[in-house]
Coordinates of C-alpha atoms in Angstrom, one line a residue:
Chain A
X22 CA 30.3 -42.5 -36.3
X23 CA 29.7 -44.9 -39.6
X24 CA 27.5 -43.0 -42.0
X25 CA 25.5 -45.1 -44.6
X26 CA 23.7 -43.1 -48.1
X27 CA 20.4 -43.0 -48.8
X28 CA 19.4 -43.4 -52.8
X29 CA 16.8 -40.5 -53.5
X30 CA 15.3 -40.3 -56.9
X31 CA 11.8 -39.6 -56.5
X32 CA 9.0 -39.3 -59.2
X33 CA 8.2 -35.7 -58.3
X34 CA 5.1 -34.9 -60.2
X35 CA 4.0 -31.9 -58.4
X36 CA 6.8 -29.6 -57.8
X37 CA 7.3 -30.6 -54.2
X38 CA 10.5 -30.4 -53.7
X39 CA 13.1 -27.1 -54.7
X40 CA 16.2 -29.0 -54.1
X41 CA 16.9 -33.2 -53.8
X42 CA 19.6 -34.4 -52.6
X43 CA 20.5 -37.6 -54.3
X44 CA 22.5 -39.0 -52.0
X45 CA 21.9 -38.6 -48.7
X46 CA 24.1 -39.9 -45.3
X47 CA 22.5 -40.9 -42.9
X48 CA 23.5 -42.3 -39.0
X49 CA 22.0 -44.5 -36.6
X50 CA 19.2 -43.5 -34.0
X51 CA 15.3 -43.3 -33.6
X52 CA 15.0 -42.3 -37.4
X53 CA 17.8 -44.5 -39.3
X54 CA 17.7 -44.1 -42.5
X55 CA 14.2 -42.7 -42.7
X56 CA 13.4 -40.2 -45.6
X57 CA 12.8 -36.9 -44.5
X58 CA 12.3 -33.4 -46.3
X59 CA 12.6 -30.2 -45.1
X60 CA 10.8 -27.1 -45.8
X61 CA 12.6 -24.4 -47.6
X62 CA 12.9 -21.8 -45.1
X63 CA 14.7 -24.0 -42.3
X64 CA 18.6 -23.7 -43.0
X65 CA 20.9 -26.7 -44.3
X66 CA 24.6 -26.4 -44.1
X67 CA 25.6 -27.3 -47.6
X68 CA 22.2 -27.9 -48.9
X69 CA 20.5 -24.8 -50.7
X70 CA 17.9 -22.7 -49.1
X71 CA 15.9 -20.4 -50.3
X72 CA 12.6 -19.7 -48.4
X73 CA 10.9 -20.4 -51.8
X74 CA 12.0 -16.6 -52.8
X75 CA 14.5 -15.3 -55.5
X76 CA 16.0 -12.9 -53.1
X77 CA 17.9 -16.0 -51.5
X78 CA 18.5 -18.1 -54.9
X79 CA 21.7 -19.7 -54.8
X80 CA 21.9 -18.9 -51.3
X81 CA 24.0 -22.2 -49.1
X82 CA 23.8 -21.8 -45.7
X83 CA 27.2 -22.2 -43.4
X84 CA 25.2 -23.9 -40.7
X85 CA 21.9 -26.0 -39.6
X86 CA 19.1 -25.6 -38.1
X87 CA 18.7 -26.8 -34.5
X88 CA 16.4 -28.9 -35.9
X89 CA 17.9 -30.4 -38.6
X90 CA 20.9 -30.9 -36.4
X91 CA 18.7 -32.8 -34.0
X92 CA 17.3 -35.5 -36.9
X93 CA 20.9 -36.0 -38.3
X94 CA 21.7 -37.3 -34.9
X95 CA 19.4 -39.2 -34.9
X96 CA 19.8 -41.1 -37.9
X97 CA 17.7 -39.7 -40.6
X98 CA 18.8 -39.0 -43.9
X99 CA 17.5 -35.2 -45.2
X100 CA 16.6 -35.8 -48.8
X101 CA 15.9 -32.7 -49.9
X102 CA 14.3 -29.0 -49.3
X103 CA 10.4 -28.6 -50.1
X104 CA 8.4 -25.9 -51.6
X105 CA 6.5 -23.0 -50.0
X106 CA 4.7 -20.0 -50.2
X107 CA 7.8 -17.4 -50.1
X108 CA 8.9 -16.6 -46.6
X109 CA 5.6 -18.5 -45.3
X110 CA 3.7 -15.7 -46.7
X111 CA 0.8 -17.5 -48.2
X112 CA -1.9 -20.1 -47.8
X113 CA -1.6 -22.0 -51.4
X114 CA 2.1 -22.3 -52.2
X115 CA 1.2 -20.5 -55.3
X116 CA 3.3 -17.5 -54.0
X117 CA 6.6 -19.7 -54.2
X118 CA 8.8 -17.8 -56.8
X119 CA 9.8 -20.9 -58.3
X120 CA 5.7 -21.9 -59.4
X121 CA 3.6 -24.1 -57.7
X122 CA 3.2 -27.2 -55.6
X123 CA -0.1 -29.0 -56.7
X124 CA -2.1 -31.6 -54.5
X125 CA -1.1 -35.1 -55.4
X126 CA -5.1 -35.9 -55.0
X127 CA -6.1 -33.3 -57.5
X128 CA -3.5 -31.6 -59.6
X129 CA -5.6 -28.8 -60.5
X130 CA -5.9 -27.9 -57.0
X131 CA -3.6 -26.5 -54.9
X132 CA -1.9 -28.5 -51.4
X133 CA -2.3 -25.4 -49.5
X134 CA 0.7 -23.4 -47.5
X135 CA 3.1 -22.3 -47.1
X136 CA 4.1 -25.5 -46.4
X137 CA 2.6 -27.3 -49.1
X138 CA 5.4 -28.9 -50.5
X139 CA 6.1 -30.5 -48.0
X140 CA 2.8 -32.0 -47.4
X141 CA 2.6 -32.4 -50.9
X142 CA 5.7 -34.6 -50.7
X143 CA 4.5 -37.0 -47.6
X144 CA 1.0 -37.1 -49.3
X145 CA 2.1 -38.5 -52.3
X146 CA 4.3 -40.7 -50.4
X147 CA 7.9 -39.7 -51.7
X148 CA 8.8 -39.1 -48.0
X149 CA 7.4 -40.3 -45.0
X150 CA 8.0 -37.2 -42.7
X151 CA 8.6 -33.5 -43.1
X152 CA 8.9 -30.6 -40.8
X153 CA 6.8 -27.8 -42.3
X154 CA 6.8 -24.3 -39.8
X155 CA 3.8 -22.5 -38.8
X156 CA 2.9 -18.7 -38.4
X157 CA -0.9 -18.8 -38.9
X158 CA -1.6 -22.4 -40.4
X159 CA 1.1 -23.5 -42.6
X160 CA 1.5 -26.5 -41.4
X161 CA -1.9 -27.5 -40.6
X162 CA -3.8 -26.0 -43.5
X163 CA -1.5 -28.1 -46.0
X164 CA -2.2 -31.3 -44.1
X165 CA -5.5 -30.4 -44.0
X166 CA -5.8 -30.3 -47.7
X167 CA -3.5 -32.9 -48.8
X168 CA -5.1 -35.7 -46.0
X169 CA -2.1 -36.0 -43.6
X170 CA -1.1 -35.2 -40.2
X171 CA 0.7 -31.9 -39.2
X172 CA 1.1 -30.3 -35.6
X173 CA 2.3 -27.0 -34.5
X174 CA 3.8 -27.0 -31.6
X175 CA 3.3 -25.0 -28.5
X176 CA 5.1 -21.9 -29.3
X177 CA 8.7 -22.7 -27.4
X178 CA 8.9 -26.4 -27.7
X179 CA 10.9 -26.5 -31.2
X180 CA 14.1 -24.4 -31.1
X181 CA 13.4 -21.8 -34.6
X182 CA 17.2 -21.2 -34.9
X183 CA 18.0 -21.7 -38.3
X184 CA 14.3 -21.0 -39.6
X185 CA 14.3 -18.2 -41.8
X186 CA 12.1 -15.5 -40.0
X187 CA 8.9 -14.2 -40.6
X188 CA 6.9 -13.3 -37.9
X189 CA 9.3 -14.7 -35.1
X190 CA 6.5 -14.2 -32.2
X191 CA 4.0 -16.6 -33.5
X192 CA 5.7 -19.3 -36.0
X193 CA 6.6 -22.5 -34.4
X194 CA 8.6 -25.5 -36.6
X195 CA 6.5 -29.0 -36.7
X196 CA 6.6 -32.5 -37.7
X197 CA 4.0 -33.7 -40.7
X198 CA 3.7 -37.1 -41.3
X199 CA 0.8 -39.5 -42.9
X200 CA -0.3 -40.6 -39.2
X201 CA -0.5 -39.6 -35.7
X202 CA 2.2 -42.4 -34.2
X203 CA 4.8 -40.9 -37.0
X204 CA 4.2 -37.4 -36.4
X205 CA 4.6 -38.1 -32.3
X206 CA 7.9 -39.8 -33.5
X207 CA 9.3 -36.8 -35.9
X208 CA 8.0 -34.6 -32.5
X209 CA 10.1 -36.6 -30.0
X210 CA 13.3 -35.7 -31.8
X211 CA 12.9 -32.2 -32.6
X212 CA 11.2 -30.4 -29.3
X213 CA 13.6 -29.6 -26.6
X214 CA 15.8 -26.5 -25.1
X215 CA 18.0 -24.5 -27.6
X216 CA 19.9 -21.9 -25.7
X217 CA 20.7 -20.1 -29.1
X218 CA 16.8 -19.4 -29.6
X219 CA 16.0 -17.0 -26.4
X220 CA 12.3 -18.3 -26.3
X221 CA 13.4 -21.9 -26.4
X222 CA 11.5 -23.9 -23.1
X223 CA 12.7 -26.4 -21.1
X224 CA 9.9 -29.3 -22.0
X225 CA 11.0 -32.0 -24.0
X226 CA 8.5 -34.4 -25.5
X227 CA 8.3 -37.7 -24.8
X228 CA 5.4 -39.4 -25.6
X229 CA 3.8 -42.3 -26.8
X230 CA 0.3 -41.7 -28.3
X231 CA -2.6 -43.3 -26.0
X232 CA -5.8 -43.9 -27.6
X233 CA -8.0 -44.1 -24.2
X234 CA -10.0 -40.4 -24.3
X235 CA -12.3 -41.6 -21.5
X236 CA -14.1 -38.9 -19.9
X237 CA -11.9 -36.1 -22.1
X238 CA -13.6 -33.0 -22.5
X239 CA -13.6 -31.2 -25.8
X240 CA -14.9 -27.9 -26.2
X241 CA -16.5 -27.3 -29.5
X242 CA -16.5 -23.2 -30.3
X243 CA -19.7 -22.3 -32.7
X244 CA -17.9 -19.3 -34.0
X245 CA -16.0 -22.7 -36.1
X246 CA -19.0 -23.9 -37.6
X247 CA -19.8 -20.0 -38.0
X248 CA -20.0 -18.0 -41.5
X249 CA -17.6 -18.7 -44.1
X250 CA -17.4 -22.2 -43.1
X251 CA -18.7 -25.1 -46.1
X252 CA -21.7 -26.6 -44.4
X253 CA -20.7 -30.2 -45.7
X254 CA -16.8 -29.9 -44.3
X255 CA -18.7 -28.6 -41.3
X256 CA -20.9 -31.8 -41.6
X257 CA -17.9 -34.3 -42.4
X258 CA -16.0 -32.5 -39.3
X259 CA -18.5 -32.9 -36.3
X260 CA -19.2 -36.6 -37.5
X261 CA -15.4 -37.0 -36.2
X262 CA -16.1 -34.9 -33.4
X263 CA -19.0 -37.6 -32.6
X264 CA -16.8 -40.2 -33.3
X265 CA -14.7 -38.9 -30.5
X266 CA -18.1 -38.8 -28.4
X267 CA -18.4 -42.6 -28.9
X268 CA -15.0 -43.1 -27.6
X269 CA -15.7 -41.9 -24.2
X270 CA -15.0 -37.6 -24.4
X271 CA -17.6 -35.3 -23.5
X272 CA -18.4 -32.5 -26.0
X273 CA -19.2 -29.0 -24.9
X274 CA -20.4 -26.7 -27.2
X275 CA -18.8 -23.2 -26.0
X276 CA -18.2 -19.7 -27.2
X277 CA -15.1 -17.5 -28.6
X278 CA -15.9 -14.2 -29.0
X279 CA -13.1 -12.8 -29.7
X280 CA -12.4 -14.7 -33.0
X281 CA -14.1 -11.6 -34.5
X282 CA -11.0 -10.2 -34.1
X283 CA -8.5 -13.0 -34.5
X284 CA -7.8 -13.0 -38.2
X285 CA -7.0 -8.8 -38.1
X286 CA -4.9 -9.5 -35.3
X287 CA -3.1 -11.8 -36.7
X288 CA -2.1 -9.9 -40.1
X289 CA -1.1 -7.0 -38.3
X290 CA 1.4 -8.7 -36.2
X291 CA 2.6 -10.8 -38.9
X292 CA 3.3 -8.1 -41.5
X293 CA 4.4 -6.2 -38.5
X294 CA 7.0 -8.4 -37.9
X295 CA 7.9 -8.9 -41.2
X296 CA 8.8 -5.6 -42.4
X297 CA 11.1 -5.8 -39.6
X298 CA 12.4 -9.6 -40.4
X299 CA 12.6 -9.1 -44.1
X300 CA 14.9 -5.6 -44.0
X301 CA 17.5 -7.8 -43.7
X302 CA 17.4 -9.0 -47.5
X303 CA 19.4 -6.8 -49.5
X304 CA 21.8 -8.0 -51.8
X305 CA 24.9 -7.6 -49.5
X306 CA 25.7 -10.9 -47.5
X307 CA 23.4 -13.4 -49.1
X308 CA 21.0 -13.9 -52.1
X309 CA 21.6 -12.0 -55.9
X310 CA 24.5 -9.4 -55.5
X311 CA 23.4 -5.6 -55.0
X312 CA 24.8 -3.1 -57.5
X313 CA 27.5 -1.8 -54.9
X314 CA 28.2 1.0 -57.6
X315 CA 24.5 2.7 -56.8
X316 CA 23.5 5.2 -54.3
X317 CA 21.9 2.7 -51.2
X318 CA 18.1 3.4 -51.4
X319 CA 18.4 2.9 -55.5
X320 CA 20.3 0.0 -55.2
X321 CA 18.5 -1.9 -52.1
X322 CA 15.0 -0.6 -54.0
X323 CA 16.2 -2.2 -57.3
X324 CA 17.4 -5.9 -55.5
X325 CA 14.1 -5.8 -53.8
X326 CA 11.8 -4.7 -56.2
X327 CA 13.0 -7.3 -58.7
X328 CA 13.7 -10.2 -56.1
X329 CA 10.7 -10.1 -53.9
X330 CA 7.3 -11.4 -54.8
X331 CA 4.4 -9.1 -54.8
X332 CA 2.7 -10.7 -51.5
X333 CA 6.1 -10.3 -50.0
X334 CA 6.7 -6.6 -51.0
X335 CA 2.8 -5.7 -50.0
X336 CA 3.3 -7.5 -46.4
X337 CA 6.3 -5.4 -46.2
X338 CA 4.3 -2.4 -47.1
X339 CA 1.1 -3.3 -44.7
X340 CA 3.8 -3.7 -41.8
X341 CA 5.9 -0.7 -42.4
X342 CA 2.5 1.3 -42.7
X343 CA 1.2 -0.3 -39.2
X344 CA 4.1 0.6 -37.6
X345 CA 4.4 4.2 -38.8
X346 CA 3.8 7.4 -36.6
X347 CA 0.1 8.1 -36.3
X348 CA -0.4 4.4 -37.0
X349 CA 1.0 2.4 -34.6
X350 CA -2.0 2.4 -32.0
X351 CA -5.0 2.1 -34.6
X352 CA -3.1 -1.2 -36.1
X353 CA -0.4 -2.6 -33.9
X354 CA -1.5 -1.9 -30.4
X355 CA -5.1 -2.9 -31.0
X356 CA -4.0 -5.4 -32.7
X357 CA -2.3 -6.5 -29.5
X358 CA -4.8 -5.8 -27.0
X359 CA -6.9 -8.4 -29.2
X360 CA -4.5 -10.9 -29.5
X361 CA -4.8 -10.8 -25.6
X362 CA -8.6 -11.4 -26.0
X363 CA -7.8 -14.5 -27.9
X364 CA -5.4 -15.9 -25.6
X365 CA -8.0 -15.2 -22.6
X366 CA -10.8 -16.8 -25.1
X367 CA -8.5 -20.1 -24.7
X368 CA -7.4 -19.8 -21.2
X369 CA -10.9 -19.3 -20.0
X370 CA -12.0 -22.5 -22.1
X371 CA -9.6 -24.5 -21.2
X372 CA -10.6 -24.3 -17.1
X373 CA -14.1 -26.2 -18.6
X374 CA -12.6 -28.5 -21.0
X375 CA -9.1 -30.3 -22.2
X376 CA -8.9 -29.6 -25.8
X377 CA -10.6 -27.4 -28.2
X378 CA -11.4 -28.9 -31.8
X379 CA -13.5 -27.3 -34.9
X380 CA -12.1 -27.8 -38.5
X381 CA -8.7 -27.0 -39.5
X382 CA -9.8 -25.2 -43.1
X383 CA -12.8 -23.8 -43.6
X384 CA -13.4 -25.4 -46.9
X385 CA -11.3 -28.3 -49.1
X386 CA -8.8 -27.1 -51.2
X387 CA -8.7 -24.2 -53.7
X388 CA -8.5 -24.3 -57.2
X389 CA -5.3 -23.1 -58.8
X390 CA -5.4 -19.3 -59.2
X391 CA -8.7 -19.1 -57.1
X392 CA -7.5 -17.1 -53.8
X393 CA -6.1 -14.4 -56.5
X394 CA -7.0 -11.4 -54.4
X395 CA -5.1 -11.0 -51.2
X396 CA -7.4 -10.7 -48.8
X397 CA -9.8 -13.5 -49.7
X398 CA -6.5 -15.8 -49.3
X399 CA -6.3 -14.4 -45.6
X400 CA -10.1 -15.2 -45.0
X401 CA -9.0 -18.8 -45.1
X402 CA -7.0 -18.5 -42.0
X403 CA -9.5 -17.6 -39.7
X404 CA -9.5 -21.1 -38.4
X405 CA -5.8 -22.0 -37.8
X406 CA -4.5 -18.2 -36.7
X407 CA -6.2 -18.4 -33.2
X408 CA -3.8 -21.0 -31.8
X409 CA -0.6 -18.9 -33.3
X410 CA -1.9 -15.7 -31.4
X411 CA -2.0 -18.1 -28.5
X412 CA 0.7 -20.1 -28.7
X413 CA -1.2 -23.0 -28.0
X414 CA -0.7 -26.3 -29.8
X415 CA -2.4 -27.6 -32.8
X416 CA -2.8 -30.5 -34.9
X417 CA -4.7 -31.4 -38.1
X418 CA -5.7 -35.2 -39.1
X419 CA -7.7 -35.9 -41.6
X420 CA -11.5 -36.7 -41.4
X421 CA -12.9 -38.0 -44.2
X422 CA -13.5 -36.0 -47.6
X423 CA -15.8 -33.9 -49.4
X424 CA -15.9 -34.1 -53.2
X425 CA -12.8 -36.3 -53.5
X426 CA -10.8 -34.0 -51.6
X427 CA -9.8 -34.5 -47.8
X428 CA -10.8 -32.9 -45.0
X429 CA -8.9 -31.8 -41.4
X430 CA -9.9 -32.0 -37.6
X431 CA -8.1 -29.7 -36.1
X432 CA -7.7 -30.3 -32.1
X433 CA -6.1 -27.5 -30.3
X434 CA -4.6 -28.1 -26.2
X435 CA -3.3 -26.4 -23.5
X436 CA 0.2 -24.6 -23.7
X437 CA 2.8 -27.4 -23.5
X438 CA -0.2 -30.3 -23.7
X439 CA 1.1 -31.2 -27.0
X440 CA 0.6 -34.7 -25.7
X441 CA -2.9 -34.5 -24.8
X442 CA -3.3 -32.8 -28.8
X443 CA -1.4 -35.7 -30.0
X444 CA -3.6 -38.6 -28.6
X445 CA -7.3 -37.1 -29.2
X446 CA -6.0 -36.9 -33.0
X447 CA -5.2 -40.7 -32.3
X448 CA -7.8 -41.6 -30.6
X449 CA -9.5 -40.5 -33.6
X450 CA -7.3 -42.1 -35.9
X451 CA -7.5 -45.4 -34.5
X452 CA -11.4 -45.7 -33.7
X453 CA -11.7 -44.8 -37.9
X454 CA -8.9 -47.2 -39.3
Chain B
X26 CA -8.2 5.2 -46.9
X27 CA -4.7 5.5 -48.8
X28 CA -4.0 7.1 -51.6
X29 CA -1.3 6.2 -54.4
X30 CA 1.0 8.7 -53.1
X31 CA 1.0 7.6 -49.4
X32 CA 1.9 4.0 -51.4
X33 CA 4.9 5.4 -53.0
X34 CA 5.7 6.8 -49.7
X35 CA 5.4 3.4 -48.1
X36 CA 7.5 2.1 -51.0
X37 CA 10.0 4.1 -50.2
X38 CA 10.2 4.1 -46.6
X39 CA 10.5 0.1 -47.0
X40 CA 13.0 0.4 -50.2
X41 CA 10.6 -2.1 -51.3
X42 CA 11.1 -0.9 -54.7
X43 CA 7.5 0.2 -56.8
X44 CA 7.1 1.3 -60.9
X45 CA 4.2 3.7 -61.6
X46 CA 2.3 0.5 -62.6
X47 CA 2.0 -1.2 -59.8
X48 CA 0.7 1.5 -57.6
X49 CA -3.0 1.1 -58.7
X50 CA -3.1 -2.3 -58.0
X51 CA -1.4 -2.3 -54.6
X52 CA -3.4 0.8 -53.4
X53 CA -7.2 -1.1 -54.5
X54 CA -5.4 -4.0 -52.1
X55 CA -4.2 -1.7 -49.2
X56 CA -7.6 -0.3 -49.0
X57 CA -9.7 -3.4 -48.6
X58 CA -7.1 -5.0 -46.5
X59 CA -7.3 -1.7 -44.2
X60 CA -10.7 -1.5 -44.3
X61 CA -10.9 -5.5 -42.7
X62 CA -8.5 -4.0 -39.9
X63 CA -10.7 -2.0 -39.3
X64 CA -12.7 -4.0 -37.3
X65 CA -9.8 -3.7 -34.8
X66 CA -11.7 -0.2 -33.6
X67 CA -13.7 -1.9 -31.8
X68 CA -11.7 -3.6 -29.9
X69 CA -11.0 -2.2 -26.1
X70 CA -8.1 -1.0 -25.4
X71 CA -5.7 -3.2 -22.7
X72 CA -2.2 -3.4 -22.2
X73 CA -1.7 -5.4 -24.7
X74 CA -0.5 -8.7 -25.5
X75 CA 1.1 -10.4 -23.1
X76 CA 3.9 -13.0 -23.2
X77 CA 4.7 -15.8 -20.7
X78 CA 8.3 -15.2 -21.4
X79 CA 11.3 -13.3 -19.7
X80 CA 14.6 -12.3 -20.2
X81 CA 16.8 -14.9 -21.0
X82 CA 20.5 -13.7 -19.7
X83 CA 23.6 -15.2 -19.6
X84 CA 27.4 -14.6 -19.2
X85 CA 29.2 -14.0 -22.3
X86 CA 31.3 -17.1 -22.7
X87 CA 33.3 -17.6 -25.8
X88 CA 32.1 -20.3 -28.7
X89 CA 33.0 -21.5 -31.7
X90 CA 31.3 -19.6 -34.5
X91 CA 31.4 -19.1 -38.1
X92 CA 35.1 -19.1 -40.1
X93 CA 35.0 -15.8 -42.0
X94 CA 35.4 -17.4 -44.8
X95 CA 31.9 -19.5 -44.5
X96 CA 30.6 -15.8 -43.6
X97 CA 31.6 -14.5 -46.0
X98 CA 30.6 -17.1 -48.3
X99 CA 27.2 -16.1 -49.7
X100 CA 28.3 -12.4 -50.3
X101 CA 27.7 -10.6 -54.0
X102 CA 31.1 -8.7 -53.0
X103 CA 33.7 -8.5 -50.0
X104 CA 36.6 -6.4 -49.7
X105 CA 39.8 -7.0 -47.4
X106 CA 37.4 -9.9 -45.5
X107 CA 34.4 -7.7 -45.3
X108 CA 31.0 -7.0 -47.1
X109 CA 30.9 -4.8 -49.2
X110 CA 27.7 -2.6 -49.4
X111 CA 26.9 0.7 -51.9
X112 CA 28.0 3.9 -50.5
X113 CA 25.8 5.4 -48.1
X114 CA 27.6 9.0 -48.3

């Protein structure tokens, strides 16, 4: 097949990208020749990867990602691996071990995360389309904050082999673009089966956004206008919501209960997971050589104390503790049963209404260095977690701004309604170009 | 409520790797973040989370897969084609 190259120089300002590849080839297909990045945790054969963490630097991987195998055939060139929170484990990108991404609308700010660079990179238009991934928000809460579209995927429509893993029961890989028509584009060529990922689903998209929301109903939860939320990104978020209303969709105001549980659910499962994920990383077949001389707990505790971040090493730490004897049923399995309450939450909402929407972020983007303690980082993912516990799918477009800095809708569906999230973000869209 | 000990103990169990003066600083963390889970007591018991999924299985057929070489590519150290690890013994 006759490959052409791509010239990629771009004017990166804001630490976006960890890698650029100069000179990319690229095919024929849907996406010829079109630009796209590719977040640091989802493997390229030949092109560096790693994750945003020491622990992987000079890492190459010896194959691609489903995904990325998927957009080559399809013609686009992949110019280059973006910045992230290490191992997705952040909400600012300020946890990347090689500094931070900063939002190209206000550098003292950050883009948000993980996925922030590449959000960062679409934003400030050096690419047009990225895929980010998503475990609890990372790719909405960066669109969010850096005024593009990003959708996560119903969990099983996007192959993850090749992604890095974190917390394999709730990420999802997804297209981020500037608007809803080039998002549903970068979504057409990347869901479909992948034997090699066991929780891969048969349901390829297909799908050309419709604007017509006639007689759509959208459930509006209060518990996302509830504490902790700005009042005036509140505000800025139900004027799209009535903007919707205008269009034709009926709005229902409804009830979650159990988001008072969604956000502890969440972090125990994730760090859960990733104690397990991340025991793979220890010097031996990737990533900075371990001292083979060394007794094994010295030597692994030596690579990993030194190569891991701190919020990597303490999600280790939470998880490991979570899952230890005595433990495991005050932190995992209740943590379970409540992930259950949340996924019933949704299923019982969505017998009344077709979509669910609220705010992606519960406030514009953070100063840099202004989520320092842990936990009030995680307090900003009480909005976008719910849909990961469910699996459900989840986009962000932006809607409007508040001090100069944008703001997100986020509009959540059924399982496998992707395309129903898809055109209520573009029936917004369009009714507000 | 943890204590700095059950942190090194944590540590260790995870060969996460601590020094003495970290342990102050990760033990004030643990405790607030444990005291947000908390809120998890409340919630009734079930059986859990369940997924829509189901075992995937499939007859073994033979593919191509990686060389060796590419395998072994990444590696700090091999020896006679193989990783090589510290001693365990």
């Amino acid at each position: 097949m006759a490959r052409s190259r791509l010239s990629f120089s771009p004017d990166d300002r804001v630490n976006a990208f960890l890698t650029t590849c100069p000179e990319p080839e690229y095919g024929t297909g849907s996406l010829e020749g079109l630009a796209i990045a590719i977040k640091d945790n989802i493997s390229t054969k030949g092109i560096p990867t790693t994750a945003g963490s020491r622990i992987l630097e000079g890492y190459v991987p010896p194959y691609d990602a489903h995904v990325v195998s998927l957009l080559m055939a399809n013609g686009a060139a992949i110019v280059g691996k973006t910045n992230m929170d290490e191992f997705g484990m952040g909400t600012t990108t300020e946890n990347s071990a090689y500094g931070p991404t900063l939002n190209p609308h206000d550098t003292g700010r950050v883009p948000g995360g993980s996925s922030g660079g590449s959000a960062a990179a679409v934003a400030s238009g050096m690419v047009r389309m990225a895929l980010g991934s998503d475990t609890g928000g990372s790719i909405r809460c960066p669109a969010a904050f850096c005024g593009i579209v990003g959708l996560k995927p119903t969990y099983g429509r996007v192959s993850r082999y090749g992604l890095i893993a974190y917390a394999n029961s709730l990420e999802q890989i997804g297209p981020m673009a500037r608007t809803v028509m080039e998002t549903s584009r970068l979504m057409q060529v990347i869901a479909g089966y992948d034997p090699r990922d066991s929780t891969s689903v048969d349901q390829p998209y297909c799908h050309t956004p419709e604007k017509n929301i006639q007689g759509r109903r959208i459930g509006v939860p209060e518990e996302f206008f509830g504490a902790g939320v700005d009042p005036v990104v509140a505000a800025k978020v139900w004027e799209a919501i009535e903007v919707l209303e205008r269009k034709g969709a009926d709005i229902v105001t409804c009830r979650m209960p159990a988001m008072a549980y969604a956000l502890a659910a969440y972090y125990v499962t994730c760090v859960s997971e990733a104690s397990s994920n991340l025991a793979r990383f220890d010097g031996v077949r990737y990533g900075p050589a371990v001292d083979t001389k060394k007794p094994w707990h010295e030597a692994f505790q030596e690579r990993r104390g030194t190569s891991f971040g701190k919020e990597v090493r303490r999600r280790i730490m939470l998880g490991t503790f979570a899952l230890s004897s005595g433990y495991y049923g005050k932190y995992y399995a209740k943590a379970q049963s409540a992930r259950q309450q949340v996924k019933s939450d949704f299923l019982r909402l969505f017998k009344e209404v077709d979509v669910i929407a609220g705010p992606t972020m519960p406030t514009i983007a953070f100063r840099l260095g202004e989520k320092a303690d842990p936990l009030s980082m995680y307090l900003s993912d009480i909005l976008t977690v719910p849909a990961n516990l469910a699996g459900v799918p989840a986009i962000s477009v932006p809607c409007g701004a508040v001090d100069g800095m944008p703001v997100g809708l986020q509009v959540m569906g059924r399982p496998f309604e992707d395309e129903v999230v898809i055109d209520t973000a573009y029936a917004y869209e369009q009714a507000v170009d | 409520m943890v204590s700095e000990r059950d942190i090194e103990h944590i540590a260790e169990l995870a060969d996460i790797g601590i020094i003495k003066e970290e342990l102050a600083e990760f033990t004030g963390q643990f405790n607030r973040i444990l005291d947000y889970f908390d809120i998890l007591d409340t919630v009734e018991e079930s059986d859990g989370y369940k997924q829509d999924g189901y075992n995937v299985l499939r007859e073994d057929v033979a593919c191509p897969s990686l060389l060796q070489e590419d395998a072994l590519k990444n590696a700090g150290d091999t020896e006679d084609g193989f990783f090589k690890a510290p001693r365990v013994m």
